[in-house]
Tab-separated table of C-alpha atoms in Angstrom:
chain	number	residue	atom	x	y	z
A	270	UNK	CA	-0.353	0.480	-0.379
A	271	UNK	CA	2.799	2.572	0.595
A	272	UNK	CA	4.452	1.673	-2.663
A	273	UNK	CA	1.315	2.559	-4.141
A	274	UNK	CA	1.210	5.838	-2.275
A	275	UNK	CA	4.676	6.764	-3.220
A	276	UNK	CA	3.448	6.021	-6.676
A	277	UNK	CA	0.887	8.993	-6.437
A	278	UNK	CA	2.928	10.977	-5.002
A	279	UNK	CA	5.532	10.821	-7.700
A	280	UNK	CA	2.647	11.058	-10.521
A	281	UNK	CA	0.661	13.564	-8.667
A	282	UNK	CA	3.814	16.053	-8.392
A	283	UNK	CA	5.083	15.456	-11.749
A	284	UNK	CA	1.737	15.888	-13.470
A	285	UNK	CA	-0.619	18.342	-11.475
A	286	UNK	CA	2.147	20.373	-9.723
A	287	UNK	CA	4.912	20.299	-12.195
A	288	UNK	CA	8.184	19.864	-10.854
A	289	UNK	CA	9.817	18.973	-13.511
A	290	UNK	CA	8.785	21.928	-16.054
A	291	UNK	CA	5.169	22.034	-17.334
A	292	UNK	CA	5.380	23.842	-20.375
A	293	UNK	CA	4.770	22.341	-24.086
A	294	UNK	CA	6.692	23.378	-26.444
A	295	UNK	CA	6.330	26.273	-28.358
A	296	UNK	CA	6.375	24.363	-31.155
A	297	UNK	CA	3.678	22.105	-29.931
A	298	UNK	CA	1.309	24.790	-29.343
A	299	UNK	CA	1.534	27.039	-32.645
A	300	UNK	CA	-0.843	25.647	-34.781
A	301	UNK	CA	0.867	27.968	-37.658
A	302	UNK	CA	4.456	25.370	-36.947
A	303	UNK	CA	2.264	22.960	-37.566
A	304	UNK	CA	0.792	23.908	-40.578
A	305	UNK	CA	3.782	24.969	-42.116
A	306	UNK	CA	5.619	21.897	-41.313
A	307	UNK	CA	2.677	19.593	-43.350
A	308	UNK	CA	3.828	21.950	-46.196
A	309	UNK	CA	7.510	21.287	-45.863
A	310	UNK	CA	7.225	17.913	-45.889
A	311	UNK	CA	4.470	17.439	-48.903
A	312	UNK	CA	7.373	19.497	-50.687
A	313	UNK	CA	9.896	17.765	-50.062
A	314	UNK	CA	11.319	15.031	-53.038
A	315	UNK	CA	10.806	11.632	-52.380
A	316	UNK	CA	14.180	9.488	-53.339
A	317	UNK	CA	14.269	5.871	-54.599
A	318	UNK	CA	11.564	5.764	-57.275
A	319	UNK	CA	11.033	7.039	-61.175
A	320	UNK	CA	7.381	7.876	-60.417
A	321	UNK	CA	5.762	10.144	-58.293
A	322	UNK	CA	4.909	9.259	-54.860
A	323	UNK	CA	2.402	10.638	-52.530
A	324	UNK	CA	2.461	10.822	-49.159
A	325	UNK	CA	-0.361	9.580	-46.684
A	326	UNK	CA	-2.383	9.665	-49.834
A	327	UNK	CA	-5.597	8.403	-48.179
A	328	UNK	CA	-5.678	11.091	-45.745
A	329	UNK	CA	-5.421	13.642	-48.385
A	330	UNK	CA	-8.364	12.439	-49.921
A	331	UNK	CA	-6.059	11.009	-53.017
A	332	UNK	CA	-6.127	7.670	-54.272
A	333	UNK	CA	-4.339	7.250	-57.435
A	334	UNK	CA	-4.826	4.414	-59.772
A	335	UNK	CA	-1.474	5.778	-61.575
A	336	UNK	CA	0.903	8.680	-59.444
A	337	UNK	CA	1.800	10.113	-62.742
A	338	UNK	CA	-0.409	13.144	-62.066
């Protein structure tokens, strides 16, 4: 029982009292940074294929039969 209490105290102090620092990174909280990063990743050239390669085609709503578009 004492072990569970000790674990709870550690968990609570880290999560609620933020003894290890509780600020999230500015890039994580900034929505504009996320959009810019996604745009950069989509613009990167893909290597190892002679044809155009789509990143995450299903989540982008584009499922090509041939990737020559």
